[in-house]
Coordinates of N, CA and C and ligand atoms in Angstrom, one line a residue:
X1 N -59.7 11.8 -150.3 CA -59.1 11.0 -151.4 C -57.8 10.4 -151.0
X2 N -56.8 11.2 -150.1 CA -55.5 10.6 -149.9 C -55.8 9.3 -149.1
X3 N -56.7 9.6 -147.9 CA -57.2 8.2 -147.1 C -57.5 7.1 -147.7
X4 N -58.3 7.5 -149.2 CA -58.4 5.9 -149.9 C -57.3 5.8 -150.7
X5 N -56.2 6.6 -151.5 CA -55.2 6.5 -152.1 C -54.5 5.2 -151.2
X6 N -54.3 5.7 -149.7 CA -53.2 5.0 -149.1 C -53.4 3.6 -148.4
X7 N -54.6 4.1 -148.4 CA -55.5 2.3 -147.9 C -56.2 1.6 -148.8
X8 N -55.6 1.7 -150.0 CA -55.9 0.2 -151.1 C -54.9 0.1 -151.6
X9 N -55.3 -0.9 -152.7 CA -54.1 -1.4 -153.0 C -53.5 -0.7 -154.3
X10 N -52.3 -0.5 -154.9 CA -52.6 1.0 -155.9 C -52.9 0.4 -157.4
X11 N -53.9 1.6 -157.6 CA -54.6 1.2 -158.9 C -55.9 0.9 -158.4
X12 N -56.6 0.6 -157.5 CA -57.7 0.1 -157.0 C -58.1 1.2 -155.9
X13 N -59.4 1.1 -156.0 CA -60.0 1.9 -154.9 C -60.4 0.7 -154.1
X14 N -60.7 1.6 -152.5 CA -60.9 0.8 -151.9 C -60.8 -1.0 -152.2
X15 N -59.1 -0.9 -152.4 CA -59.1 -2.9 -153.1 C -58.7 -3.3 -151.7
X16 N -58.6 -2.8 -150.6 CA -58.0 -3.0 -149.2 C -58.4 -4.4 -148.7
X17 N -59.8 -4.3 -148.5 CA -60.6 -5.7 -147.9 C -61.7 -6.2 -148.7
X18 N -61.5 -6.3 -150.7 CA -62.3 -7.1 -150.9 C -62.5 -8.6 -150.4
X19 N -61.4 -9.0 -150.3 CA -61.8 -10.4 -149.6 C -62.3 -10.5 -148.3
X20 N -62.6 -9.6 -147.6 CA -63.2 -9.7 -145.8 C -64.3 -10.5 -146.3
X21 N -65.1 -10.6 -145.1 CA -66.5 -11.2 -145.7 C -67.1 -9.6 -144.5
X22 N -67.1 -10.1 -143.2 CA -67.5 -8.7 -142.4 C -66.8 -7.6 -142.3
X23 N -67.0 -6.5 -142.6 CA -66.7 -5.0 -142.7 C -65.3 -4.8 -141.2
X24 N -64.3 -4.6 -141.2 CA -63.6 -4.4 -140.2 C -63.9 -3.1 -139.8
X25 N -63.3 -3.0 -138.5 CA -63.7 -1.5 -137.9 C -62.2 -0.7 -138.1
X26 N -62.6 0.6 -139.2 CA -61.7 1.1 -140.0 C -61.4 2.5 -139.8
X27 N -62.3 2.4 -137.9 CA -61.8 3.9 -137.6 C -61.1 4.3 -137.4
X28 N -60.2 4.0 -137.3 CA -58.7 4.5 -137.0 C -58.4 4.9 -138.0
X29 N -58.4 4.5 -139.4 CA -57.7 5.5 -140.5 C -58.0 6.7 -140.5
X30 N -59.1 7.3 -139.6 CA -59.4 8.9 -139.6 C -58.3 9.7 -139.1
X31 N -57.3 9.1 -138.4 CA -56.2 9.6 -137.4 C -54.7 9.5 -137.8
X32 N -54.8 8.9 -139.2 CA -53.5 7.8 -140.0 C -52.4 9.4 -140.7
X33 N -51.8 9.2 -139.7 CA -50.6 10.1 -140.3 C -50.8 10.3 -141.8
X34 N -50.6 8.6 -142.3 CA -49.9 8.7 -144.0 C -51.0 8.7 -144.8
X35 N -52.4 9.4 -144.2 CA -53.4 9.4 -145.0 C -52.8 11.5 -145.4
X36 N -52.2 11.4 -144.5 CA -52.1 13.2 -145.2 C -50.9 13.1 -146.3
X37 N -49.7 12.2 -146.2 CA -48.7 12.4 -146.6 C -48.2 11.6 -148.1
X38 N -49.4 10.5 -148.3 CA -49.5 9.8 -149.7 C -48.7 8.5 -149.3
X39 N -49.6 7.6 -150.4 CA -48.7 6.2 -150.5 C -47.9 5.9 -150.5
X40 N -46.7 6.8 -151.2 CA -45.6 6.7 -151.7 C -43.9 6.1 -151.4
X41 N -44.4 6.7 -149.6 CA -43.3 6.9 -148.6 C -43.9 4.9 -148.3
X42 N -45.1 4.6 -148.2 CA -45.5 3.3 -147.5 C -45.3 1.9 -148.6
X43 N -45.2 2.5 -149.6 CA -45.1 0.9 -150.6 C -44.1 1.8 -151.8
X44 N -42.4 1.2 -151.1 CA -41.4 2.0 -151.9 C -41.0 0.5 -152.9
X45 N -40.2 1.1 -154.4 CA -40.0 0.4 -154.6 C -39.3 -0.8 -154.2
X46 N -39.6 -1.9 -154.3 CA -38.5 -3.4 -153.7 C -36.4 -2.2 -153.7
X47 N -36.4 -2.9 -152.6 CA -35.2 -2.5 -152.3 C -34.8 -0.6 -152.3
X48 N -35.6 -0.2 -151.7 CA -35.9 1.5 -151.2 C -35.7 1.6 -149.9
X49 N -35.5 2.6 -149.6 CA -35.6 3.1 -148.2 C -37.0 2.8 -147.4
X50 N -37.1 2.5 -146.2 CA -38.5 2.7 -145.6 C -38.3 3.3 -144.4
X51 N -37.1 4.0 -144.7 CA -36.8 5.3 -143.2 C -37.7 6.0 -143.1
X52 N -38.3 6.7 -144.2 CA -39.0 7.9 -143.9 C -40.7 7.4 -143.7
X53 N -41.3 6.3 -144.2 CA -42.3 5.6 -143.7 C -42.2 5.3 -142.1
X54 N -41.2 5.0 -141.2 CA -41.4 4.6 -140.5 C -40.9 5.6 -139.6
X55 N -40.2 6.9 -140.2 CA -40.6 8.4 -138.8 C -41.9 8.8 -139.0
X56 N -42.6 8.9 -140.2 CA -43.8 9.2 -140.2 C -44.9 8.4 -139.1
X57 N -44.5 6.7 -139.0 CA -45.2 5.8 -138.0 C -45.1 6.4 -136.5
X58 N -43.7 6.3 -136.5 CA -43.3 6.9 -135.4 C -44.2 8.3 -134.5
X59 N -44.9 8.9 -135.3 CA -45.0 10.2 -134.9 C -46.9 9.8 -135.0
X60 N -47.0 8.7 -135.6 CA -49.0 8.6 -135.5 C -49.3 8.1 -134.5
X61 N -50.5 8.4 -133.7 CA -51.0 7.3 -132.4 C -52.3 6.3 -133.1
X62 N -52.1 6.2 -134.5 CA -52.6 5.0 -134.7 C -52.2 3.8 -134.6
X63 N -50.5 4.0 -134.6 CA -49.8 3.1 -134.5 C -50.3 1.5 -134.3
X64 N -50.7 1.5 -133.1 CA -51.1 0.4 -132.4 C -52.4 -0.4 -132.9
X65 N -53.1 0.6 -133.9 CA -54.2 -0.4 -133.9 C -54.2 -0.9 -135.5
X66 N -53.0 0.4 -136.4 CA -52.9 -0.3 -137.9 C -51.9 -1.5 -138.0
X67 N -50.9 -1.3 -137.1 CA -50.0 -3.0 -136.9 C -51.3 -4.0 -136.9
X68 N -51.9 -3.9 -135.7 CA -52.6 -4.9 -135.5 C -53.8 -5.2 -136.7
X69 N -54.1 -4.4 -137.0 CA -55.0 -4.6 -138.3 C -54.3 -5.3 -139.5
X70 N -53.0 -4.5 -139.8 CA -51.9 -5.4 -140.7 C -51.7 -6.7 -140.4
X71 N -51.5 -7.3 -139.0 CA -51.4 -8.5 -138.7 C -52.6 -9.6 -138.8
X72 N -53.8 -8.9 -138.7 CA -55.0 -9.6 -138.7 C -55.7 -9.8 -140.0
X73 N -55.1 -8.7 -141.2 CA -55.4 -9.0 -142.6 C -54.6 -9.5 -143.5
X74 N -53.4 -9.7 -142.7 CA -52.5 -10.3 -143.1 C -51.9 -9.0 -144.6
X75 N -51.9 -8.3 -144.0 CA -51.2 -7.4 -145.1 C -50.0 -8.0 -145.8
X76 N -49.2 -8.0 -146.9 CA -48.6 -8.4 -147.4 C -47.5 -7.7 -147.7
X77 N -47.9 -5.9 -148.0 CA -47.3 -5.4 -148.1 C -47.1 -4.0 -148.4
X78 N -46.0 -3.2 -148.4 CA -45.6 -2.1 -147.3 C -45.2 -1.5 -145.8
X79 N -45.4 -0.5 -146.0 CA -45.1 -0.3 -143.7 C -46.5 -0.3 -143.4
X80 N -46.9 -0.9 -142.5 CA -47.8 -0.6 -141.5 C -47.4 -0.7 -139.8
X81 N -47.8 -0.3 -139.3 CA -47.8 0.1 -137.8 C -46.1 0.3 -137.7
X82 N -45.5 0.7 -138.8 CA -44.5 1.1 -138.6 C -43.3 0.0 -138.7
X83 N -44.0 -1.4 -139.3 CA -42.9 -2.4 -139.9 C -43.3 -2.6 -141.5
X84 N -42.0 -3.0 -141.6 CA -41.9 -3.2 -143.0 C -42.4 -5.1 -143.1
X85 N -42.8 -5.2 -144.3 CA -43.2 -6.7 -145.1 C -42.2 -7.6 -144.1
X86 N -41.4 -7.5 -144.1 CA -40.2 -8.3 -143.2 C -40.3 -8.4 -142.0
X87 N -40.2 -7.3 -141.2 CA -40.8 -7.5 -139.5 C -41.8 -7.4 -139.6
X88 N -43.3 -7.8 -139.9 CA -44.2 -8.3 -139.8 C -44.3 -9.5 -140.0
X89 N -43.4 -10.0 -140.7 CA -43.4 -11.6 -141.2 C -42.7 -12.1 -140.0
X90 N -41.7 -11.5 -140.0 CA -40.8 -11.9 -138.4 C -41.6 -11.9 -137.1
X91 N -42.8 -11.1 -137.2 CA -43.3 -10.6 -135.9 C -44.0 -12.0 -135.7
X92 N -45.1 -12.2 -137.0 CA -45.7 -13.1 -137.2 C -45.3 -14.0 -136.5
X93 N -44.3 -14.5 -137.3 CA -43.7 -15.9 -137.5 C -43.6 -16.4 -135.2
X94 N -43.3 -14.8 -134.8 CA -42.9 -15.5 -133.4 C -44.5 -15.7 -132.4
X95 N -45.6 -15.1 -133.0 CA -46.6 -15.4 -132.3 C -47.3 -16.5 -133.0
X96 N -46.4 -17.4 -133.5 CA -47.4 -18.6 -133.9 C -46.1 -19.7 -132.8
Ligands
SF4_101 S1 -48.8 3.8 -138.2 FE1 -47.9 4.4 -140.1 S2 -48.9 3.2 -141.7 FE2 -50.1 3.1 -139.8 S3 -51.7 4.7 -140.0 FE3 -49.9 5.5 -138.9 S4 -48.6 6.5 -140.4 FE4 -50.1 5.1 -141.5

């Protein structure tokens, strides 16, 4: 239950990729640190700390493939791969 808590959007189950059309490959959340440790630390209120989300990143070897999933679904928001809404938008912004 925590794994879909932290991978939709809150209030929704699995609300992560209704818009996909094809099924992404979503195995890596089997490995997702912040599937043990709750949502809570990853979508803090506007203007919160996101220290503790991103030692938590720090210490997953999913790392590498939830960034890149964040980048390719265009996540919008929270930490993923260990950036916040902002350095992802920054990261973005430089590989275009
Ligand atoms: S990198 Fe961070 S947000 Fe991504 S799966 Fe690991 S703990 Fe979760």
């Amino acid at each position: 239950m925590a794994l879909i808590e932290r991978f939709s959007v809150r209030g929704t189950i699995a609300g992560m990729h209704n818009d996909t059309i094809a099924a992404p490959d979503l195995s890596w959340q089997e490995g997702a640190l912040c599937a043990q440790t709750g949502s809570d630390f990853f979508f803090p209120e506007p203007g919160s700390s996101v220290r503790e989300a991103k030692r938590i990143c720090g210490l997953c070897e999913m790392r590498s493939a939830c960034l890149e999933y964040a980048l390719n679904h265009d996540e919008r928001f929270g930490v993923w791969g260990g950036l916040s809404e902002k350095e992802r938008l920054s990261l973005r912004r430089t590989q275009h």
